[in-house]
Coordinates of C-alpha atoms in Angstrom, one line a residue:
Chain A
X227 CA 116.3 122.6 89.7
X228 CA 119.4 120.6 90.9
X229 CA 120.9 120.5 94.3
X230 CA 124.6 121.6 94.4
X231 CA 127.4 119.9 96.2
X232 CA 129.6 122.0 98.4
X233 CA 133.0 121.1 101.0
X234 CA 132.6 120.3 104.1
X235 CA 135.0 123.8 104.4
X236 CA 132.1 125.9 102.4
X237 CA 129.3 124.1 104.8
X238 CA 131.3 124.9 107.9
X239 CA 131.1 128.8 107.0
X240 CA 127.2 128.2 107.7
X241 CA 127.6 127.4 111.3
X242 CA 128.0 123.5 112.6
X243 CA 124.0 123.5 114.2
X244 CA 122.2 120.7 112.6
X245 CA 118.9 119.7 112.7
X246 CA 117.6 116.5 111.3
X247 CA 114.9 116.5 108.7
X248 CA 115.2 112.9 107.7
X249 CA 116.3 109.9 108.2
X250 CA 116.3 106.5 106.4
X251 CA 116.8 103.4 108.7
X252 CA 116.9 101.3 105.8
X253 CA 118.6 102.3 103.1
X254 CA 119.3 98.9 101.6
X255 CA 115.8 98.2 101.7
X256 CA 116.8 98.0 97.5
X257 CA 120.6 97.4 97.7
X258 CA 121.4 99.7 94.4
X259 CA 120.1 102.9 96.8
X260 CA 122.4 101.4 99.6
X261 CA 125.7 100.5 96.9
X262 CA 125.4 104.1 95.0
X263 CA 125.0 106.1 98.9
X264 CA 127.7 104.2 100.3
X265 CA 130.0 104.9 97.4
X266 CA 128.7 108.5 97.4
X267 CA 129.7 108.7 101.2
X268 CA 132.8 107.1 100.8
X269 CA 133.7 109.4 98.4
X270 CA 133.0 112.3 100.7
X271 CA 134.8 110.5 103.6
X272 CA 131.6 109.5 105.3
X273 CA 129.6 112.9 104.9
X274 CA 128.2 114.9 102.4
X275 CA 127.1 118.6 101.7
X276 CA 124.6 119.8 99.5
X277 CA 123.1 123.2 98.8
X278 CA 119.5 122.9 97.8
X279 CA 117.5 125.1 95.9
X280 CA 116.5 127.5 98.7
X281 CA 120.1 127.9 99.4
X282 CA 119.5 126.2 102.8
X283 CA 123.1 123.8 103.7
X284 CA 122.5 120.4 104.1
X285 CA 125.1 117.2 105.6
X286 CA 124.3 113.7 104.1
X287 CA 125.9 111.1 106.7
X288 CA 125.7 107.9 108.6
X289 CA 123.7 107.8 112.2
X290 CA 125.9 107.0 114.7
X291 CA 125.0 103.4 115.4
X292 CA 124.8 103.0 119.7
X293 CA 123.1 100.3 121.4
X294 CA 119.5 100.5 121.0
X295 CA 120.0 103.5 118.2
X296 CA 118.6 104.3 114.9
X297 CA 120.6 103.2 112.5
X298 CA 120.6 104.3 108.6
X299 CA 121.8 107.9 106.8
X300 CA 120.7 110.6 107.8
X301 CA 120.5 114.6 106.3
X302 CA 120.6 117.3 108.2
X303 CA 119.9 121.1 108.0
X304 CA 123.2 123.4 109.1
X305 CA 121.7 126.0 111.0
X306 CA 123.2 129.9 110.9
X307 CA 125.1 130.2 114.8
X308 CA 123.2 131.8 117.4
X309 CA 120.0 132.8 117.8
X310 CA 116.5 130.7 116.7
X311 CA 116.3 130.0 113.0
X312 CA 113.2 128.7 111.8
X313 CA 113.3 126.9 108.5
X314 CA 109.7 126.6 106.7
X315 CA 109.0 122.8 106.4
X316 CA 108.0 123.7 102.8
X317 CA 111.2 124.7 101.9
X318 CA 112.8 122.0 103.2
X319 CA 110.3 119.6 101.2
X320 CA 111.5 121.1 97.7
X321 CA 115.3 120.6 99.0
X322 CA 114.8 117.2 99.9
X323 CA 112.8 116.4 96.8
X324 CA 115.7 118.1 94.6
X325 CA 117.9 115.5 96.7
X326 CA 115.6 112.9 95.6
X327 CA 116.1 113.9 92.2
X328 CA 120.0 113.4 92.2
X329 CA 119.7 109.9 93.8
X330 CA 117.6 109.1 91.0
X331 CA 119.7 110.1 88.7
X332 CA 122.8 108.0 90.4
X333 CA 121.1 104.9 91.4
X334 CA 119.9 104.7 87.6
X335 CA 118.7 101.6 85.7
X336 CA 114.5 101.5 86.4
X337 CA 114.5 104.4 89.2
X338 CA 114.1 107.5 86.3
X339 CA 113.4 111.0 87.5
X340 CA 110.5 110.7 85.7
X341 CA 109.1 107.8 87.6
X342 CA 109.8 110.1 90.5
X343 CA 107.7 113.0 89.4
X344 CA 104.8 111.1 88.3
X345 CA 104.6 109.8 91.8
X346 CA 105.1 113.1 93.1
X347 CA 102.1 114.5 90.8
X348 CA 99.7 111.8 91.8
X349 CA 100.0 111.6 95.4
X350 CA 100.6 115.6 95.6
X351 CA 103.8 115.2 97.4
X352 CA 104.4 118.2 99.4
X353 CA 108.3 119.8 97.3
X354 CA 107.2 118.0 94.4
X355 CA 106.2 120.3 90.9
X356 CA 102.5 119.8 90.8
X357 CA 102.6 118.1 87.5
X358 CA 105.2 116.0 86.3
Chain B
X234 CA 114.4 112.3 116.8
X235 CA 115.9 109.8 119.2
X236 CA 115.4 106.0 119.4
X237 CA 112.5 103.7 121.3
X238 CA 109.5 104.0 121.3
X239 CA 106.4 106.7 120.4
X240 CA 103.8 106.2 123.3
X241 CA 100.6 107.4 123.2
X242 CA 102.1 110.6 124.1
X243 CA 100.6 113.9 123.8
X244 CA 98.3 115.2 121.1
X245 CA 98.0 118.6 120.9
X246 CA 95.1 120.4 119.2
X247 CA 94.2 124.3 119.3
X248 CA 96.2 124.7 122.3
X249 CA 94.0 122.0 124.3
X250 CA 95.5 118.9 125.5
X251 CA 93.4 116.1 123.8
X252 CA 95.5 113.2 124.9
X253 CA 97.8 111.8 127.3
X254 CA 99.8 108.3 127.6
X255 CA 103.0 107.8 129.4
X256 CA 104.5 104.6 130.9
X257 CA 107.3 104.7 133.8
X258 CA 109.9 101.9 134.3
X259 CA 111.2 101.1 137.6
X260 CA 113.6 98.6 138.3
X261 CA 111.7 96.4 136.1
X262 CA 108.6 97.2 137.7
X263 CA 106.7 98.7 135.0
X264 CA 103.2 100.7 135.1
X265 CA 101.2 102.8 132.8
X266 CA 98.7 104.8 133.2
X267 CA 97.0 106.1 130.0
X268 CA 94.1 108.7 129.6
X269 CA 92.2 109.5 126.5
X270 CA 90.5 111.9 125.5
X271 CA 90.0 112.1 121.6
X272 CA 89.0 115.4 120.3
X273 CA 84.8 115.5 120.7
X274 CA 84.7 115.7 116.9
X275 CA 86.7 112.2 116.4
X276 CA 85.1 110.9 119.7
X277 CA 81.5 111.7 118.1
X278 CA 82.3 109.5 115.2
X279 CA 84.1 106.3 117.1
X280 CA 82.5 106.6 120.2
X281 CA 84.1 103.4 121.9
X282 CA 85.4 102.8 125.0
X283 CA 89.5 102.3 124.8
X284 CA 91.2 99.3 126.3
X285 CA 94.9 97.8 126.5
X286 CA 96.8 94.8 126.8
X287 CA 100.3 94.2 126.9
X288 CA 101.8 92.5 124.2
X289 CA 105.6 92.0 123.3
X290 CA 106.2 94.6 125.8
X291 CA 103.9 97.1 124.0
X292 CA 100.7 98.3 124.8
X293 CA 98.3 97.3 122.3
X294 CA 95.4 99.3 122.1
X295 CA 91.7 98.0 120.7
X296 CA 88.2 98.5 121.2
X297 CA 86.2 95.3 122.6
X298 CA 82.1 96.0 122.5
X299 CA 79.5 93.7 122.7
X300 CA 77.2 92.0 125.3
X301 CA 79.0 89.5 127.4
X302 CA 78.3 86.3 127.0
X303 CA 77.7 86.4 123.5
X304 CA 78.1 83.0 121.3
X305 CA 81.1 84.1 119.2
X306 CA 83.8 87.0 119.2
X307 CA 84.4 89.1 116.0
X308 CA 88.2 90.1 115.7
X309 CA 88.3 93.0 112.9
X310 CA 92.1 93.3 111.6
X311 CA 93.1 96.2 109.7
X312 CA 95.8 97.4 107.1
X313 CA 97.6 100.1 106.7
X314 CA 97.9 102.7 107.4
X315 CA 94.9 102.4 109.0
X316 CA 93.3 101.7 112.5
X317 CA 90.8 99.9 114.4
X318 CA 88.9 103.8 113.3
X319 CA 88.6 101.8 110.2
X320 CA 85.5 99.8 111.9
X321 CA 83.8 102.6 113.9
X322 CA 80.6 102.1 111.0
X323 CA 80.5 98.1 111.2
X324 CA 81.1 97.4 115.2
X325 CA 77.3 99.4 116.1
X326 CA 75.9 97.0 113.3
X327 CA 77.1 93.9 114.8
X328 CA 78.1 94.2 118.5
X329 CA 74.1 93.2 119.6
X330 CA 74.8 89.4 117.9
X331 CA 78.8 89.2 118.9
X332 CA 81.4 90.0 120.8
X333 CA 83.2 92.6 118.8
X334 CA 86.9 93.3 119.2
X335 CA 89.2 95.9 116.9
X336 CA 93.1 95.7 117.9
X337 CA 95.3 98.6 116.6
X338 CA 98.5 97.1 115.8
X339 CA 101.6 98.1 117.0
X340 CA 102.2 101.2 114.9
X341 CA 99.3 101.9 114.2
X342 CA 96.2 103.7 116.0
X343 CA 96.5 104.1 119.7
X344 CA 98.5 101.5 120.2
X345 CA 102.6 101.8 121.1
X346 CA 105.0 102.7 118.4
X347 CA 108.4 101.3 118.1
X348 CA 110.6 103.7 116.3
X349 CA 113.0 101.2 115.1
X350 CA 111.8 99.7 111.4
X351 CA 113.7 96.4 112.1
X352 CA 110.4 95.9 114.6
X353 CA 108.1 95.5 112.0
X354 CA 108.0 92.5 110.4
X355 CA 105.5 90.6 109.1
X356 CA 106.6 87.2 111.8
X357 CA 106.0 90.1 114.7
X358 CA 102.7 91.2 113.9
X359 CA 101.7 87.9 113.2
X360 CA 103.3 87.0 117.5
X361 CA 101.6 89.5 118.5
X362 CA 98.3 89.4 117.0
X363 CA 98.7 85.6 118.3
X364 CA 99.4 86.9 121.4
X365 CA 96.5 89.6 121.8
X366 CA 94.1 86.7 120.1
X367 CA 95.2 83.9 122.4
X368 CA 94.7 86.7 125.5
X369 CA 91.3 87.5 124.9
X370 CA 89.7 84.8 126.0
X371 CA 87.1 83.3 124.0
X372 CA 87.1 80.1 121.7
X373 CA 86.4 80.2 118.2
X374 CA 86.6 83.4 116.5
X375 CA 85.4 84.9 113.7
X376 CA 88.2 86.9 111.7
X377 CA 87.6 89.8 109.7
X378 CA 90.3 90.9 107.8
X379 CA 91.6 93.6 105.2
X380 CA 94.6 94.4 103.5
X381 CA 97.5 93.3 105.8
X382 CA 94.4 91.6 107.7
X383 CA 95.3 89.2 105.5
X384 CA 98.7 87.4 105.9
X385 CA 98.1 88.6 109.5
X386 CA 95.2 86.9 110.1
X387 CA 95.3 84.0 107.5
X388 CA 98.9 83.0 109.3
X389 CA 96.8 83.2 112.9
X390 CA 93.9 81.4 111.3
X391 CA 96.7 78.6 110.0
X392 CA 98.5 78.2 113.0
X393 CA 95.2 77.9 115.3
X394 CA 92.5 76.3 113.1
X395 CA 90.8 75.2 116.2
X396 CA 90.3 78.7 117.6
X397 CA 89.1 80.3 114.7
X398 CA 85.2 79.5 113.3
X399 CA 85.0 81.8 110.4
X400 CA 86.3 84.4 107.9
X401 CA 85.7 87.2 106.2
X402 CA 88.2 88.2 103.6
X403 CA 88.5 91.5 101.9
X404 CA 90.5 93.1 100.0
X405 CA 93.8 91.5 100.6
X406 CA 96.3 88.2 99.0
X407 CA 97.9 85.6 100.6
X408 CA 100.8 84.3 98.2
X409 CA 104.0 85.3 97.7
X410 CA 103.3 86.0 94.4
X411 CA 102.8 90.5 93.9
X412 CA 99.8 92.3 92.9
X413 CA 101.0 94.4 89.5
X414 CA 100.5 97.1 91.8
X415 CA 103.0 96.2 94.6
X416 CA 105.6 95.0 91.6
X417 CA 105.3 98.2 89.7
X418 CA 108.3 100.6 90.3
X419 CA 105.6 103.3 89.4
X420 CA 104.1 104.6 91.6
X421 CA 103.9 102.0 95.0
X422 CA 108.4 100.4 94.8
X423 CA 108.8 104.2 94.1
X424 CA 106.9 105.3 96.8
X425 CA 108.7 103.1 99.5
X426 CA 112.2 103.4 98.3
X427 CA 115.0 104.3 100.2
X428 CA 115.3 108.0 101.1
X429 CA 111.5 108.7 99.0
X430 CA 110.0 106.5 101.6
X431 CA 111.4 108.4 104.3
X432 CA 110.2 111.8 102.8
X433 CA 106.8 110.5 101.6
X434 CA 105.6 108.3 104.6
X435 CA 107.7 109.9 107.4
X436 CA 107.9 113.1 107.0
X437 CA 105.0 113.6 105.1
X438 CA 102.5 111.3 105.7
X439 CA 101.3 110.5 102.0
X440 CA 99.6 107.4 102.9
X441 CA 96.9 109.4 104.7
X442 CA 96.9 112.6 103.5
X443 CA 96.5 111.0 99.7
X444 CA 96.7 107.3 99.8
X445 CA 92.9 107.2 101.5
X446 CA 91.5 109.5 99.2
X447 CA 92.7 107.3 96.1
X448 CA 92.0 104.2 97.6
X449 CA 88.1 104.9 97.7
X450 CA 85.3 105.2 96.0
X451 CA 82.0 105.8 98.0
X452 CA 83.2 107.7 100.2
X453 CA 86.1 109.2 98.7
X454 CA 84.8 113.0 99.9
X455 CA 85.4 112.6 103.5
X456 CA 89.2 112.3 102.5
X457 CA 89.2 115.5 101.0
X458 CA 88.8 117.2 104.5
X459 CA 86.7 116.9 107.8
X460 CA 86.8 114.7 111.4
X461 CA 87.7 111.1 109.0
X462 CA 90.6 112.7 107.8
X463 CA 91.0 114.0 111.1
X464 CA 90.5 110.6 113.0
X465 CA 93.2 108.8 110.5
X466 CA 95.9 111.7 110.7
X467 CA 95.5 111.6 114.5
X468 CA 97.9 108.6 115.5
X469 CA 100.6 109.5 112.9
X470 CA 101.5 113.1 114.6
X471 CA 105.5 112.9 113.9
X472 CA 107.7 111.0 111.7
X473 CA 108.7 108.3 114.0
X474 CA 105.2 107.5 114.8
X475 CA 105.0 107.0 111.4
X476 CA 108.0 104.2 110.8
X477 CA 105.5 101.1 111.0
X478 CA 102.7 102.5 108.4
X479 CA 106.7 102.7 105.9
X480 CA 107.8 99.2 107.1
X481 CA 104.7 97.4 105.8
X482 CA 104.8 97.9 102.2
X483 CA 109.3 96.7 102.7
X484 CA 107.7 93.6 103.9
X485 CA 106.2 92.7 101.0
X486 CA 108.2 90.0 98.7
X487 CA 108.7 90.5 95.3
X488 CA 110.6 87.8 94.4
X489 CA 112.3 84.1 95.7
X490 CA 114.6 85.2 98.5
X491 CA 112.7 88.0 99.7
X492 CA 111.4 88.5 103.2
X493 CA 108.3 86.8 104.1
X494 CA 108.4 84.8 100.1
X495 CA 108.7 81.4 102.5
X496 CA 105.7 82.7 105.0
X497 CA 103.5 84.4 101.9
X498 CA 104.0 81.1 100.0
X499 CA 103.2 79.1 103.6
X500 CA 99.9 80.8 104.0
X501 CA 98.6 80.1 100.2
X502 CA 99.8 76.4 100.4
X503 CA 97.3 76.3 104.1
X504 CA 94.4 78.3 102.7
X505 CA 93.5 74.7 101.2
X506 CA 93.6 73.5 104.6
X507 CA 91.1 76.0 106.1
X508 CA 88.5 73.9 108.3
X509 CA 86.1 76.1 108.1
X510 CA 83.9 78.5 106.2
X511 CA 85.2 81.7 104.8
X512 CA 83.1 84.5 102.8
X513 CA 84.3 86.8 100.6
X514 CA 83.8 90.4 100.3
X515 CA 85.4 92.7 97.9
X516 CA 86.0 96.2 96.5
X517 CA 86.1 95.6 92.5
X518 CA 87.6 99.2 92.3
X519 CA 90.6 98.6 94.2
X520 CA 93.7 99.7 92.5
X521 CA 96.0 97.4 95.0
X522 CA 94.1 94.1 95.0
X523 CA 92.0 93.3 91.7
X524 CA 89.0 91.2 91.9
X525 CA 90.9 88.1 90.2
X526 CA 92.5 87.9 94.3
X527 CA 88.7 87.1 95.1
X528 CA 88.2 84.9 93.2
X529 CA 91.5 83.2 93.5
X530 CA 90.8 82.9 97.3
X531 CA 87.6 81.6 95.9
X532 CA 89.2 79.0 94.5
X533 CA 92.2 77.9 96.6
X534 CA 90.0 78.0 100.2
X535 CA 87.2 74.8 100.1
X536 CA 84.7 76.2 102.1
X537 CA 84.3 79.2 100.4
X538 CA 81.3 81.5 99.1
X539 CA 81.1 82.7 95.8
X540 CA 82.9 86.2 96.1
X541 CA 80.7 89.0 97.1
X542 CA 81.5 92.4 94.5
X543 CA 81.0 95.6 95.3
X544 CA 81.1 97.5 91.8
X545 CA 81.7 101.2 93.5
X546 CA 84.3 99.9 96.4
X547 CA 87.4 100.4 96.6
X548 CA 90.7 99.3 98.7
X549 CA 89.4 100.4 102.2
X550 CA 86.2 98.4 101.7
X551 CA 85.4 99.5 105.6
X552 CA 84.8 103.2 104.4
X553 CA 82.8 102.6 101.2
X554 CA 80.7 99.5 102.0
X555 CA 79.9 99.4 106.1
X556 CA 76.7 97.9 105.8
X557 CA 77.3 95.2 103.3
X558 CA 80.4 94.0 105.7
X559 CA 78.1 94.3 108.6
X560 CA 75.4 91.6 106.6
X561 CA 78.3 89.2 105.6
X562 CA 79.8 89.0 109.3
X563 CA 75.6 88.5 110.1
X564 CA 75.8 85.3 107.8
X565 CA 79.2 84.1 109.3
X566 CA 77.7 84.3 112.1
X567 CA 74.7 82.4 111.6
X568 CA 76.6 79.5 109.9
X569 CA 78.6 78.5 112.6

């Protein structure tokens, strides 16, 4: 199951409420992640949307850097306007792992989806298939 | 999730309000007043009294037992992502003949947690395990350590070979050089990659709910479920508090260049240099750090035992071989 990448226009029908659900202070701790994310941002004029598998609206984008801040990318959930959503941390896991499977798939070389899976399977990641 | 730093704050079980940190600034002026209470089912199992010191600006929490005026003074040092919880089966055994201290490190256990990652580095553990060392007091101590114990400890050890009388070494390396474990996209680089590590160690905690389990043999069951489990989820209650237990494994070199090559490479050119007598303990079953790193130390330290092997241990030694520890900090202790 593959994430699907949507317009900022087709993300902003959802509502503009966000919530955070991860964030990644260091995403050149391996400089091909950082190279192939910056591009990808770039390309999307600093954020990206995604629509996982649960349907669920996501924004890919830079923190805001401040004095003191976190730095790094983060990805959001758009939340429907008005009213208290609650979003099931389970199916946020299985978007963010789908996520996961597309930056393995861009950043390439000896990051594999496969590689991904197994390490899913063996420490029973929580969004990850059971077996890989 | 907004920037600083995750106090003690807060720990919410059942609808009961187990504990409770907070710190107020004023003008500079700062005070803290901290209360713990662990849950009884925790408290049963690690039933030391808390303490804190102020190091780097953080309070560092760590369990100090023992009869005054003992002879020597016992630091335990842990790894990750574990805490000074780690010890709760070794400090009963040993406290009557020592002084027996067990730090948490920042990020880890009770102790303060910086939320940024740039905090953790290997150089500012090692300041302030110097400075929490240096502070306690006493002359000559024995180090235990484990894991990132190890360059922790070893670096401390180098830089103050008068203060220190003895080792004990577990489980851990001390050269730039990787383990095939830590080099090996599959699963540990994958694990801590940018964006997985974020999912897997922050917002899901992995390293606990998983790592400990695979990571032991002996006694492997009480990671399944139950007050262990418990007791080493219990300081890792959010992402953020989480960020030091992802930073460790992105300090550790792979290759010339890297962070911390220079310092691992610093430490294995000292251990020659070590004025005094080391043992070695170690978990033949450990999947991170083979038994060739035992006998390796065995061979690069010159006063050094012949390696001690537990066939059924694994990485966390502490949990699958209490009592053997227990006898080999005994003999340090009667050697110096």
């Amino acid at each position: 199951m593959a994430i699907e990448w949507i317009t900022r226009k087709d993300a902003d029908r959802i509502g503009t409420r966000e919530a955070q659900v991860l964030i990644e202070q260091s995403p050149d701790h391996y400089p091909e992640f950082n190279a192939f994310v910056q591009r990808e941002l770039e390309r999307g004029g600093g954020s990206l949307f995604f629509r996982g598998i649960s349907g669920m609206v996501y924004r890919v984008g830079t923190v805001a850097e401040k004095p003191g801040g976190l730095r790094g990318v983060e990805i959001c959930v758009r939340l429907a306007a008005g009213g208290v959503q609650r979003v099931p941390g389970e199916v946020i896991d299985r978007d963010l792992w789908a996520f996961l499977g597309w930056l393995m798939q861009g950043v390439g070389g000896e990051w594999s989806l496969e590689a991904l899976r197994k390490v899913g399977a063996i420490y029973r990641v929580p969004g990850a298939p059971e077996r890989a | 999730m907004g920037a600083g730093v995750v106090h003690s704050v807060l720990y919410i079980s059942c609808g009961e309000v187990w504990k409770v940190g907070f710190r107020c600034g004023n003008n500079g002026n700062r005070w803290r007043v901290r209360m713990i209470q662990l849950p009884p089912q925790i408290r049963e199992i690690y039933p030391f009294q808390s303490h804190w010191i102020e190091v780097k600006g953080y309070g560092m929490h760590y369990v100090d037992e023992g009869a005054e005026g003992a002879k020597a003074t016992v630091v335990l040092l842990h790894g990750n992502p574990t805490w000074s919880f780690i010890y709760r089966e070794i400090i009963p055994r040993i406290s009557h003949a020592c002084r027996t201290v067990a730090p948490d490190y920042l990020g880890f256990g009770l102790s303060d947690k910086p939320s940024d990652e740039g905090w953790y580095t290997l150089e500012n553990h090692i300041r302030a395990m110097t400075e929490f060392i240096n502070g306690l007091g006493s002359r000559r101590v024995i180090l235990v350590v484990q894991d990132w114990g190890g360059p922790i400890g070893l670096s401390y050890a180098l830089q103050n070979p008068n203060n220190v009388s003895g080792m004990l070494i577990m489980n851990t390396w001390a050269w730039p050089e990787p383990s095939q474990f830590h080099a090996s996209v599959m699963p540990w680089r994958m694990l801590h990659a940018p964006f997985v590590g974020a999912h897997v160690f922050l917002r899901r905690n992995v390293l606990v709910e998983r790592g400990l389990y695979l990571s032991t043999v002996r006694s492997r069951q009480l990671f399944r479920q139950g007050p262990v489990l418990d007791a080493y989820r219990l300081p890792f209650s959010s992402p953020l508090s989480r960020v030091g237990m992802l930073a460790f494994p992105r300090n550790i070199p792979l290759r010339p260049g890297d962070l911390n090559w220079d310092r691992m490479k610093g430490i294995k050119d000292g251990l020659r240099t070590l004025p005094f007598p080391c043992r070695i303990l170690w978990g033949e079953k450990d999947i991170v750090f083979p038994p060739s790193n035992a006998h390796l130390f065995h061979k690069l330290i010159p006063r050094c035992s012949t390696p001690c092997m537990i066939p059924d241990g694994g990485h966390f030694i502490q949990e699958d071989a209490p009592g053997e520890i227990a006898r080999e900090v005994l003999m340090l202790l009667e050697m110096i």
